[in-house]
mmCIF file of N, CA and C in Angstrom:
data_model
loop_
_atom_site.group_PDB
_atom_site.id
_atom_site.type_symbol
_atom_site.label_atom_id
_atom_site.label_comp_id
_atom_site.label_asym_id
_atom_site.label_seq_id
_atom_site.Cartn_x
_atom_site.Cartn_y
_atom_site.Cartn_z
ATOM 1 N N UNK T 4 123.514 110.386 100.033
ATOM 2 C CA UNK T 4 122.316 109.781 99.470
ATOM 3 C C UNK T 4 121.078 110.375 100.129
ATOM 4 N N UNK T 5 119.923 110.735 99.574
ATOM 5 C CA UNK T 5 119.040 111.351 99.769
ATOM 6 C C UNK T 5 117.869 110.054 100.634
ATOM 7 N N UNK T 6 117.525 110.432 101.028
ATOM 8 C CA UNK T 6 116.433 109.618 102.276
ATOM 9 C C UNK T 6 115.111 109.781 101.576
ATOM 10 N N UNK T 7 114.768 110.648 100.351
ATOM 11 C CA UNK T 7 113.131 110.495 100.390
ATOM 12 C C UNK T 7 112.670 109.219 99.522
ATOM 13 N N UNK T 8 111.721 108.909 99.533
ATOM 14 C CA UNK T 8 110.670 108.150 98.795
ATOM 15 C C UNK T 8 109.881 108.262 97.987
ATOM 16 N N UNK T 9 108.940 107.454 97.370
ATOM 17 C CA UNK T 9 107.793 107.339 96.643
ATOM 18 C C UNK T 9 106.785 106.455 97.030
ATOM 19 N N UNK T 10 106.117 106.846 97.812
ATOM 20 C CA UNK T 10 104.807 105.578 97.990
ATOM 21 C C UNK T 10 104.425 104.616 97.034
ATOM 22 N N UNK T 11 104.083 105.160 95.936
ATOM 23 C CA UNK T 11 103.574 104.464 95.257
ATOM 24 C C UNK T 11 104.076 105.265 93.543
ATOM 25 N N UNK T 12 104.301 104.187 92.625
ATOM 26 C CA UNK T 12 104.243 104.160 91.288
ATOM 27 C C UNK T 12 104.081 103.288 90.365
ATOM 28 N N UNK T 13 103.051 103.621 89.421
ATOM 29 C CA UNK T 13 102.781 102.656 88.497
ATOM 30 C C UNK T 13 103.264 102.669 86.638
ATOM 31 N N UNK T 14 103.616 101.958 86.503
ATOM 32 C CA UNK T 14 104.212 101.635 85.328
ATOM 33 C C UNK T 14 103.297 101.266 84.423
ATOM 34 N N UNK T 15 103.703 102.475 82.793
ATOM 35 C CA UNK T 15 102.279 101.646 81.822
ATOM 36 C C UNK T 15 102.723 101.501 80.555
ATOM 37 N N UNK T 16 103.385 99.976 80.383
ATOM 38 C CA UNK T 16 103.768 99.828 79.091
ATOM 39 C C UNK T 16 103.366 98.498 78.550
ATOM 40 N N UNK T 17 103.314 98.607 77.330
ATOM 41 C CA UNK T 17 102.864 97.312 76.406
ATOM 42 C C UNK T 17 103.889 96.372 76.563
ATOM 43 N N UNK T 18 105.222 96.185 76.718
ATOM 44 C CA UNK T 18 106.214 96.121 76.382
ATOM 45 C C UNK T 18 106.805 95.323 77.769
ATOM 46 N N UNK T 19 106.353 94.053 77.914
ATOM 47 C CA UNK T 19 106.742 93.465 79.826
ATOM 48 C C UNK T 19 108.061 93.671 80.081
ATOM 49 N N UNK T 20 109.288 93.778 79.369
ATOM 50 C CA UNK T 20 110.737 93.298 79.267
ATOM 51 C C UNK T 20 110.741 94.370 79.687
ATOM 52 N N UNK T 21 110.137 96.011 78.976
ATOM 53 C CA UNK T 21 110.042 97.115 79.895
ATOM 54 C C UNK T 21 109.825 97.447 80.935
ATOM 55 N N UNK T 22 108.619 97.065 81.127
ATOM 56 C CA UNK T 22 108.032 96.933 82.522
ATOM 57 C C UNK T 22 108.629 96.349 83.229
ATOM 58 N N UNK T 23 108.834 95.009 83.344
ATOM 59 C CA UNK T 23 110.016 94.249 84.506
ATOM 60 C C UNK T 23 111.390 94.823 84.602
ATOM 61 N N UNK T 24 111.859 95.225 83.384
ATOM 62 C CA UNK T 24 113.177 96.285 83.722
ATOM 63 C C UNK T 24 113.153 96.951 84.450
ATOM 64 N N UNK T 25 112.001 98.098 84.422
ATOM 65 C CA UNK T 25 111.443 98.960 85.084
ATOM 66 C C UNK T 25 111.070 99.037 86.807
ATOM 67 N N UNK T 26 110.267 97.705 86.680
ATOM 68 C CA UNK T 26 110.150 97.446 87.929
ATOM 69 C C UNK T 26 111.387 96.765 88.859
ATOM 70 N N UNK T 27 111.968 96.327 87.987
ATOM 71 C CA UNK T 27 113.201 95.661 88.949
ATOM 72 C C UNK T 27 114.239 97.666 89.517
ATOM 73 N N UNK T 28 114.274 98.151 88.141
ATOM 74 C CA UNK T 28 115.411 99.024 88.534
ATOM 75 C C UNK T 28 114.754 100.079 89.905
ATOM 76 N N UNK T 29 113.431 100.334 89.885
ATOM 77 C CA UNK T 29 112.655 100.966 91.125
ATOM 78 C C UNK T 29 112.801 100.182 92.222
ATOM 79 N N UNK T 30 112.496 98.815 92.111
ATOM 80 C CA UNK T 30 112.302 98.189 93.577
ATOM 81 C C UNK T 30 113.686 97.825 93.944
ATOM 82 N N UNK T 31 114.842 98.100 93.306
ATOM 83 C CA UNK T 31 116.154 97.532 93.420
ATOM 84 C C UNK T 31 116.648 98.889 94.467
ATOM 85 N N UNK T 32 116.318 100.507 94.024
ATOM 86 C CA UNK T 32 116.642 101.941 94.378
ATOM 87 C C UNK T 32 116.164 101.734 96.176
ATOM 88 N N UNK T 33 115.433 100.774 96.169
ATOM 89 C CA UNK T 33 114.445 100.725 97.720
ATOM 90 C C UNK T 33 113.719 102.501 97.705
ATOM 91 N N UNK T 34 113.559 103.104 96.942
ATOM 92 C CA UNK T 34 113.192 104.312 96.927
ATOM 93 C C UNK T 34 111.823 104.444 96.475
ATOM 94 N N UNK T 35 110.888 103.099 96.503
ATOM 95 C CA UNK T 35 109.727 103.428 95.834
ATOM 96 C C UNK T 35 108.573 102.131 96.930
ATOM 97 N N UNK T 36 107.776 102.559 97.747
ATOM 98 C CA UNK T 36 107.106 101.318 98.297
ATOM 99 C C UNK T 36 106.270 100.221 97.749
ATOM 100 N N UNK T 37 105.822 100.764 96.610
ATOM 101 C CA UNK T 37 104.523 100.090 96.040
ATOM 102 C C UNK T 37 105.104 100.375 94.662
ATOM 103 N N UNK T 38 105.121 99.254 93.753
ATOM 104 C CA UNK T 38 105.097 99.491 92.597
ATOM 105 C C UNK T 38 104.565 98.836 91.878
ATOM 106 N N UNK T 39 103.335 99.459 91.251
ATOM 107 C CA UNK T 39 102.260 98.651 90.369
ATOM 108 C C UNK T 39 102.510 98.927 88.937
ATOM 109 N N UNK T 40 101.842 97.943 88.232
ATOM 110 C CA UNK T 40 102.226 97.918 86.426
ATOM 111 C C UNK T 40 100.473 98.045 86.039
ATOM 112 N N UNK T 41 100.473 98.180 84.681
ATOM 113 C CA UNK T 41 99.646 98.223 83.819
ATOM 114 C C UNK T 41 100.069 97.669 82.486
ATOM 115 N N UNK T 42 99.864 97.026 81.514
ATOM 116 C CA UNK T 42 99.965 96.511 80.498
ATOM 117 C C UNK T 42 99.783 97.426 79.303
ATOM 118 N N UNK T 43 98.794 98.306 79.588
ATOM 119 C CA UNK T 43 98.547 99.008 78.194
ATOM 120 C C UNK T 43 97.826 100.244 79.220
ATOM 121 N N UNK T 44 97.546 100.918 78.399
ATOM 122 C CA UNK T 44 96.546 101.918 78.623
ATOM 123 C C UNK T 44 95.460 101.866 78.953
ATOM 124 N N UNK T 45 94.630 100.885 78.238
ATOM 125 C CA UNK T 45 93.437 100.534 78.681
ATOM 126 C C UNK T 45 93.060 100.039 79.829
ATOM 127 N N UNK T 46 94.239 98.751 80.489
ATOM 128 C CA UNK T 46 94.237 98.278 82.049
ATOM 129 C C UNK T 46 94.641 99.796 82.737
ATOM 130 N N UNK T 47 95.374 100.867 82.541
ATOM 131 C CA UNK T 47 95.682 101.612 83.413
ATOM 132 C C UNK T 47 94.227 102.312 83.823
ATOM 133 N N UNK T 48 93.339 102.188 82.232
ATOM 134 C CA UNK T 48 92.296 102.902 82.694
ATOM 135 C C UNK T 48 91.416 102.694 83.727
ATOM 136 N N UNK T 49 90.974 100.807 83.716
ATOM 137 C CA UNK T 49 90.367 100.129 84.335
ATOM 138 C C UNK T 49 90.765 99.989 85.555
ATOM 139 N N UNK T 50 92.253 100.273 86.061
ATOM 140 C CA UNK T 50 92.398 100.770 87.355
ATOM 141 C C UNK T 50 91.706 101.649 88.331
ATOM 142 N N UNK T 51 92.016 102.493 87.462
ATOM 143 C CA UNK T 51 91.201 103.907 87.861
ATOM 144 C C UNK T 51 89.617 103.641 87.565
ATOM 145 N N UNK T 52 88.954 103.466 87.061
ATOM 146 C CA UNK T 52 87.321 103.708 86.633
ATOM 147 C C UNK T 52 87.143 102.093 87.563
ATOM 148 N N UNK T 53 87.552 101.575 88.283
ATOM 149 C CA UNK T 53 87.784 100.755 89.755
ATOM 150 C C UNK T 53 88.065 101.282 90.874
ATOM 151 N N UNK T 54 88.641 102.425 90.835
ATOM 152 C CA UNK T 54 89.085 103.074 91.740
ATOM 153 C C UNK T 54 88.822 102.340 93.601
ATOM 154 N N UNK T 55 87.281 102.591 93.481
ATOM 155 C CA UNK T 55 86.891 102.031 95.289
ATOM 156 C C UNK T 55 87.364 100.651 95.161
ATOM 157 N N UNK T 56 87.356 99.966 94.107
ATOM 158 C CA UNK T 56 87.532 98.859 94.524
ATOM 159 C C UNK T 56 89.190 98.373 95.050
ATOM 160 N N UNK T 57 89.883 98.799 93.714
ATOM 161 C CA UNK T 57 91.357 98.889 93.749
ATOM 162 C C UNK T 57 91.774 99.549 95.559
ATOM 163 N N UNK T 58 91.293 101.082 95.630
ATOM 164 C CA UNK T 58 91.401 101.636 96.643
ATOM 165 C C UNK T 58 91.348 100.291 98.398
ATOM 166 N N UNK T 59 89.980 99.841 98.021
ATOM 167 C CA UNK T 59 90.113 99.082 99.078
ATOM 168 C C UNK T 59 91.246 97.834 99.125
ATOM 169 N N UNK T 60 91.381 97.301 97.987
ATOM 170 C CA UNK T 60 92.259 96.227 97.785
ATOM 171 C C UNK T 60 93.933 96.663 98.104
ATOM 172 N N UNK T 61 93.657 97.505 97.689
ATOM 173 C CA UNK T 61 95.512 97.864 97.972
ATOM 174 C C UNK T 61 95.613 99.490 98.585
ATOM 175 N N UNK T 62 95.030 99.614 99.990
ATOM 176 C CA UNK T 62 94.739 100.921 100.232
ATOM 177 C C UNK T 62 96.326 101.816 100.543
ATOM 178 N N UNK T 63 97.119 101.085 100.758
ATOM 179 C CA UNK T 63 98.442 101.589 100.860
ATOM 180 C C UNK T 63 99.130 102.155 99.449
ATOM 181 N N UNK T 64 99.180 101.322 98.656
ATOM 182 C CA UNK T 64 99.199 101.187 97.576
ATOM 183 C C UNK T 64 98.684 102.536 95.801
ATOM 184 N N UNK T 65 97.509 102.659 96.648
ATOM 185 C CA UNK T 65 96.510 102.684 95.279
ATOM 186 C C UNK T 65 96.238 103.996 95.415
ATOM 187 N N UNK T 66 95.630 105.489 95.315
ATOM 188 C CA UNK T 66 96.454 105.532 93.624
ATOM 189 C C UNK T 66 98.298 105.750 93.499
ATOM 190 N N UNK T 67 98.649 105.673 92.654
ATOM 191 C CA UNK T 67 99.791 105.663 92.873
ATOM 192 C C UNK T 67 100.310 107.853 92.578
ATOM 193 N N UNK T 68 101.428 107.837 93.585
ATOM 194 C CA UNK T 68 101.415 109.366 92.920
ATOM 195 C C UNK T 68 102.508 109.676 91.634
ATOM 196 N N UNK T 69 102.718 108.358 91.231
ATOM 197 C CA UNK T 69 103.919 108.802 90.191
ATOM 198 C C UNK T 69 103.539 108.001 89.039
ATOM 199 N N UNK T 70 103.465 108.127 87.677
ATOM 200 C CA UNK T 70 103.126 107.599 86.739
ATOM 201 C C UNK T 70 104.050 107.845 85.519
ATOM 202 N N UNK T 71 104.606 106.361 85.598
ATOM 203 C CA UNK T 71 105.743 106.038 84.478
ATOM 204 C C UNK T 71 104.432 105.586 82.936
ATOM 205 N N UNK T 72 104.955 106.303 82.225
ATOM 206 C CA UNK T 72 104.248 106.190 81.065
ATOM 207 C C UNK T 72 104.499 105.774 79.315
ATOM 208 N N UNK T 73 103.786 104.974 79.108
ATOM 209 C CA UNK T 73 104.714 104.877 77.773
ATOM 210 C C UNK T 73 103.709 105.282 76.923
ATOM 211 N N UNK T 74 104.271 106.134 75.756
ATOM 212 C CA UNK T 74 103.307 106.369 74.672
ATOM 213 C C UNK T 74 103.094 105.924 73.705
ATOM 214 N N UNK T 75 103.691 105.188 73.099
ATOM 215 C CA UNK T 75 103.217 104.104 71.633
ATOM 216 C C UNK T 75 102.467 102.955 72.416
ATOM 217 N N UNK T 76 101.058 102.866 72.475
ATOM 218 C CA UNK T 76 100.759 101.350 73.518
ATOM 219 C C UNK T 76 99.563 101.370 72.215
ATOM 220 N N UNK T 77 99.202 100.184 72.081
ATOM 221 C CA UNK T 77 98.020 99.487 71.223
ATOM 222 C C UNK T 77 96.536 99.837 71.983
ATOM 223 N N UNK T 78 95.534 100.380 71.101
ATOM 224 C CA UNK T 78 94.316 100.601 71.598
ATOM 225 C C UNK T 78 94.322 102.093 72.340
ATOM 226 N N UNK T 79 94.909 102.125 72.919
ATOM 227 C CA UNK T 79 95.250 103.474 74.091
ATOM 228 C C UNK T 79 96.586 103.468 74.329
ATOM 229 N N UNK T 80 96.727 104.586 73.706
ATOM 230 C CA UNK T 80 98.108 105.542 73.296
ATOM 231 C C UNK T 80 98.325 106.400 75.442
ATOM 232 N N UNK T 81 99.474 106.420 75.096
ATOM 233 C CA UNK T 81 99.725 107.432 76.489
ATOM 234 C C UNK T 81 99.057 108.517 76.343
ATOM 235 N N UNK T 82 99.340 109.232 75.414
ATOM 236 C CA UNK T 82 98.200 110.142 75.179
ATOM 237 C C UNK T 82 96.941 110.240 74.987
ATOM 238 N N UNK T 83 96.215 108.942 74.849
ATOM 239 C CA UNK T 83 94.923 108.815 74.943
ATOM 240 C C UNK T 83 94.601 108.539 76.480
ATOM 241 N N UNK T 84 95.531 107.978 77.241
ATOM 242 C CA UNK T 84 95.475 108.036 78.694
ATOM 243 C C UNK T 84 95.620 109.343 79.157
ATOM 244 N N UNK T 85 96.455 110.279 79.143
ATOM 245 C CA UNK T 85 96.364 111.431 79.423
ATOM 246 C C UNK T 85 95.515 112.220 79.532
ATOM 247 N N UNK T 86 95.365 111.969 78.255
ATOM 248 C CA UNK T 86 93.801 112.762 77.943
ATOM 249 C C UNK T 86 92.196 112.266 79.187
ATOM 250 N N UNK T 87 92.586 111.184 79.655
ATOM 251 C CA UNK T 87 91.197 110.677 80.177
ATOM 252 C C UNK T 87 91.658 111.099 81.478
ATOM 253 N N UNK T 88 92.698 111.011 82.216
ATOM 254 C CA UNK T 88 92.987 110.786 83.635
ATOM 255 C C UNK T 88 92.577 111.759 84.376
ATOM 256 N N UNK T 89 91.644 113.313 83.686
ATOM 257 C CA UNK T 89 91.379 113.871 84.757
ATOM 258 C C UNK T 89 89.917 113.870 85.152
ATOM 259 N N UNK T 90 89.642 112.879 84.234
ATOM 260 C CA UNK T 90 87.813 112.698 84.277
ATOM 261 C C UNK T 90 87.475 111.402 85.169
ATOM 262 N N UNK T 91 89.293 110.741 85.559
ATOM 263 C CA UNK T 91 88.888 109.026 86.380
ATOM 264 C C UNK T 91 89.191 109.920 88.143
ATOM 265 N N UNK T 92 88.400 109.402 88.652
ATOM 266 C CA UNK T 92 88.325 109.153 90.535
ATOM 267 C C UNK T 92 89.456 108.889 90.686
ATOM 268 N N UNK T 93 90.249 109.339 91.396
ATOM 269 C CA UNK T 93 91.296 109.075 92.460
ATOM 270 C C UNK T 93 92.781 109.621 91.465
ATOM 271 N N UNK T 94 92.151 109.689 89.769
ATOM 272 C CA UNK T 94 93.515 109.952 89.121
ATOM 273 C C UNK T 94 94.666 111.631 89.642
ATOM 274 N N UNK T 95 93.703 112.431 90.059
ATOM 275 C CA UNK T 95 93.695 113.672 90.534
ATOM 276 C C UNK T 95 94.559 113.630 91.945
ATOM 277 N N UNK T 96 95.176 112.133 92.445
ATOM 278 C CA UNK T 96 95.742 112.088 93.532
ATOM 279 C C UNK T 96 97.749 111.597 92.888
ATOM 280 N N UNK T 97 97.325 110.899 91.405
ATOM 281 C CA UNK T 97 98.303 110.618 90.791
ATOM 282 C C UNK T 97 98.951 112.416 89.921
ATOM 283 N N UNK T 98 99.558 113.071 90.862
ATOM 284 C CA UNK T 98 100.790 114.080 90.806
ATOM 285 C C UNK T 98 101.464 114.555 89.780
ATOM 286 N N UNK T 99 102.157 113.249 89.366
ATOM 287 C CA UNK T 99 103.211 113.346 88.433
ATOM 288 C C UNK T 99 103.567 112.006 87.530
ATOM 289 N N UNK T 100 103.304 112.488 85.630
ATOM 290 C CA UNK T 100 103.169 111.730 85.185
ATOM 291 C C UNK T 100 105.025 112.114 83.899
ATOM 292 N N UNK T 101 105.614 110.844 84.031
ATOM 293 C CA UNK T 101 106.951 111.058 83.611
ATOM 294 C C UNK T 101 106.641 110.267 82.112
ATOM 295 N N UNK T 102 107.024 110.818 81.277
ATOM 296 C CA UNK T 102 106.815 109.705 79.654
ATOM 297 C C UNK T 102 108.164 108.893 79.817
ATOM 298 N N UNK T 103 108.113 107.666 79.688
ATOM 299 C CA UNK T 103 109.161 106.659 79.521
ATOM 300 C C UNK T 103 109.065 105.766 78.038
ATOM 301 N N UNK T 104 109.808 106.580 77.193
ATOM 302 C CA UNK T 104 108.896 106.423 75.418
ATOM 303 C C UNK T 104 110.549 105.816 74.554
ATOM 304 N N UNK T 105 110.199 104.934 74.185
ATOM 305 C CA UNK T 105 111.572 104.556 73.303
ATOM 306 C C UNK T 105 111.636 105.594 71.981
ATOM 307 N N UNK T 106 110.966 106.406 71.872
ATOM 308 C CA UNK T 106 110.844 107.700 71.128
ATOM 309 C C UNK T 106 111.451 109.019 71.375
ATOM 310 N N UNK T 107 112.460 109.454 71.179
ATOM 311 C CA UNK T 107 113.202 110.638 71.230
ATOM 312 C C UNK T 107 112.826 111.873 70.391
ATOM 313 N N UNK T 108 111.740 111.777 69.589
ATOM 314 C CA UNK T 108 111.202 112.552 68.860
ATOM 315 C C UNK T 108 111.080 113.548 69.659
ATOM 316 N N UNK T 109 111.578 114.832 68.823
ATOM 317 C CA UNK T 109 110.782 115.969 69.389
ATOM 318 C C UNK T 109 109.621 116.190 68.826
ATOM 319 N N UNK T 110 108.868 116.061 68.065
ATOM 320 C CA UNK T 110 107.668 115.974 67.845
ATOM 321 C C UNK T 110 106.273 115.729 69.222
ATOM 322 N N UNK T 111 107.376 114.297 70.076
ATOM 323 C CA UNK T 111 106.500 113.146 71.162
ATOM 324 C C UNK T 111 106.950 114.298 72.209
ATOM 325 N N UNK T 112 107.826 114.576 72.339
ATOM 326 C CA UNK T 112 109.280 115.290 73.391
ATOM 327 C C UNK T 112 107.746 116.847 73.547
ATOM 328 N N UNK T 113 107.786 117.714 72.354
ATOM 329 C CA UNK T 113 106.684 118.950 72.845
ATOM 330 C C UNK T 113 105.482 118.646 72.853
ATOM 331 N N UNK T 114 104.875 117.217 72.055
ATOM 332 C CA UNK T 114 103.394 116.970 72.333
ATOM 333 C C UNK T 114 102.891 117.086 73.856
ATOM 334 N N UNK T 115 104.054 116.217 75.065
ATOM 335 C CA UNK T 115 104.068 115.585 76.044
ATOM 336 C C UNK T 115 104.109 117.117 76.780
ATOM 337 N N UNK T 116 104.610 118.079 76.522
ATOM 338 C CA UNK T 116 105.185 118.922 77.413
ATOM 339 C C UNK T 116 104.117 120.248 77.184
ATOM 340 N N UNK T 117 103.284 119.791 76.044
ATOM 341 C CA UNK T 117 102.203 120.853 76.788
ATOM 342 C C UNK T 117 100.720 120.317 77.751
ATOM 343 N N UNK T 118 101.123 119.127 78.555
ATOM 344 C CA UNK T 118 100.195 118.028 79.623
ATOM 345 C C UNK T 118 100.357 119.574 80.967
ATOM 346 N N UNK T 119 100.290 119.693 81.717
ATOM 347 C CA UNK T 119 100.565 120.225 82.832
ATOM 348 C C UNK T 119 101.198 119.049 83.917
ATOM 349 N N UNK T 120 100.460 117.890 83.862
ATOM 350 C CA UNK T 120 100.875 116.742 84.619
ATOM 351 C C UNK T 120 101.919 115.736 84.487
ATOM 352 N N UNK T 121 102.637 116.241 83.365
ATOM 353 C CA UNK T 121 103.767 115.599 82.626
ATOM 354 C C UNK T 121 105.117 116.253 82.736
ATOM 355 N N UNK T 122 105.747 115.691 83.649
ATOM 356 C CA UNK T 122 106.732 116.454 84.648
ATOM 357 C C UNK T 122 108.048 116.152 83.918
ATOM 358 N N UNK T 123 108.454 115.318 83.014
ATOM 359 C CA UNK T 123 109.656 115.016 82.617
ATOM 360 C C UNK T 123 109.097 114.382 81.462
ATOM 361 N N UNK T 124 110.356 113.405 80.631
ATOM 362 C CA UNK T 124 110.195 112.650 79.411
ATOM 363 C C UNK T 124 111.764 111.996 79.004
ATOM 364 N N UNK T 125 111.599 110.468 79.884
ATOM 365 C CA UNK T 125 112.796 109.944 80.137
ATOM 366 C C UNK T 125 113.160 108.993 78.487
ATOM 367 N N UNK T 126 113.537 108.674 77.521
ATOM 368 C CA UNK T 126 113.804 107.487 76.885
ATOM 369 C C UNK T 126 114.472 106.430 77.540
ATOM 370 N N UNK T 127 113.756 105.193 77.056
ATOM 371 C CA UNK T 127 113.703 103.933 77.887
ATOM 372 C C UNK T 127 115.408 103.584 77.302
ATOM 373 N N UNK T 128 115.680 102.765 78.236
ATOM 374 C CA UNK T 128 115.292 102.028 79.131
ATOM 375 C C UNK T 128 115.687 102.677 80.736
ATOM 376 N N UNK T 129 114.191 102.810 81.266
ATOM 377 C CA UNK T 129 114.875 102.900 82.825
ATOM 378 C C UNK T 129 116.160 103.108 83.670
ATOM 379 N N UNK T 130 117.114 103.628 83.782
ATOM 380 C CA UNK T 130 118.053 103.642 84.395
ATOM 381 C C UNK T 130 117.952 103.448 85.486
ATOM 382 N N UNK T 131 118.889 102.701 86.542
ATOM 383 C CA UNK T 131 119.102 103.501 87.849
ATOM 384 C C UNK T 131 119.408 104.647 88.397
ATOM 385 N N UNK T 132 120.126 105.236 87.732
ATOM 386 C CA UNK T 132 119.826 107.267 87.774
ATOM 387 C C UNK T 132 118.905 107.320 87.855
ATOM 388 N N UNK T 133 117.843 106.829 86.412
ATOM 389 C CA UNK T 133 116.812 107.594 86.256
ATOM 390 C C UNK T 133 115.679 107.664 87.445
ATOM 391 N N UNK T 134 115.720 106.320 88.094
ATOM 392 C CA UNK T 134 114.859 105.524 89.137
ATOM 393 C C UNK T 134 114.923 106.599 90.455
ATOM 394 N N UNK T 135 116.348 106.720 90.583
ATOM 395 C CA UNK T 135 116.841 107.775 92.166
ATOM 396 C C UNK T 135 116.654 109.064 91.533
ATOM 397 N N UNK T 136 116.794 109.598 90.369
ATOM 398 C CA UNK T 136 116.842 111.115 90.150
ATOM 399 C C UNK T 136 115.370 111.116 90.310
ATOM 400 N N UNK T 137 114.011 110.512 89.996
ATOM 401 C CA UNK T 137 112.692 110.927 90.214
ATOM 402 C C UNK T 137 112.246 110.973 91.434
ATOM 403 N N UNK T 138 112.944 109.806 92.435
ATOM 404 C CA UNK T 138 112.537 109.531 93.664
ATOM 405 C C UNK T 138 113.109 110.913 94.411
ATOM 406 N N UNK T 139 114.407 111.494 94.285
ATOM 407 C CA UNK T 139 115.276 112.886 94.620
ATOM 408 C C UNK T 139 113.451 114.178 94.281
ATOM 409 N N UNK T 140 113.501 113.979 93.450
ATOM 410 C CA UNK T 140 112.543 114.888 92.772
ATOM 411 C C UNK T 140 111.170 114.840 93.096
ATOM 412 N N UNK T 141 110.559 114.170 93.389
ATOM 413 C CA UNK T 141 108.930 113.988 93.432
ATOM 414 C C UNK T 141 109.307 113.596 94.745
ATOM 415 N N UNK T 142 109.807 112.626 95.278
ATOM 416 C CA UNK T 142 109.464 111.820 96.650
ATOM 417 C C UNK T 142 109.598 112.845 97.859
ATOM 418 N N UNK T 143 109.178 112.286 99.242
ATOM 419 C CA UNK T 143 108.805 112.735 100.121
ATOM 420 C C UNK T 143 109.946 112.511 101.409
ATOM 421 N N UNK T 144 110.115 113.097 102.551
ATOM 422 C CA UNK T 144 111.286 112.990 103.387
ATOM 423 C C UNK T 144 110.617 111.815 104.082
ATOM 424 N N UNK T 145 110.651 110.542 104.644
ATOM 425 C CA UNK T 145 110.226 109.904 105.688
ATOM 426 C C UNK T 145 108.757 108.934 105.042
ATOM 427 N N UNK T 146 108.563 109.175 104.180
ATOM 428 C CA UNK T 146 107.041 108.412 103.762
ATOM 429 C C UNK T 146 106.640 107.582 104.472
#
């Protein structure tokens, strides 16, 4: 079993049953310290365009460097998040952004894969593989 980590990752789906799946199967791996959610796109935005504030509130925490993403969300699409995250403060510290899309489309599958910051493209639901194969991959020896 591999020893590295993830400081921090945040989860962004419309979809809570996702999200709490999600978050249970990460915080279950012990492979992730901080794991924050977002509801939609739009709260993910308001994270970020908060940044100092968030920053001070959860300085361990905040920004996160791994970003679980979903792309069908109401109002702000993953891809309409994408599109903004390199114009928000502190988003430029968030690394690596994984699509977690109940969509198997290849259509969603090459939209996603010409991002530079879009490192994978898992279909939901979360696995525990999926949870340890990112933490193997992105995370750090000792965090």
């Amino acid at each position: 079993m591999s020893d590295k980590t993830i400081h921090s990752v945040m989860i962004v789906d419309d979809d809570k049953d996702d999200r709490d799946l999600a978050r249970r199967r990460l915080e279950r791996s012990g492979r992730y310290r901080y794991v924050l959610d977002a509801a939609d796109g739009r709260e993910a935005l308001a994270l970020f365009e908060t940044y100092q504030v968030k920053r001070r509130a959860t300085p361990e925490g905040f920004p996160p460097l791994l970003m679980l993403l979903d792309i069908n969300m109401p109002v702000v699409s993953g891809f309409d998040l994408l599109e903004r995250l390199d114009d928000l403060a502190g988003a430029e510290q968030t690394r690596v952004v994984v699509m977690l899309s109940s969509s198997d489309a290849v259509e969603d599958r090459t939209r996603a894969a010409k991002y530079a910051r879009v490192a994978d493209y898992l279909v939901k639901p979360l696995s525990k593989a999926d949870a340890l194969s990112l933490a193997d991959r992105f995370g750090e020896v000792g965090q």
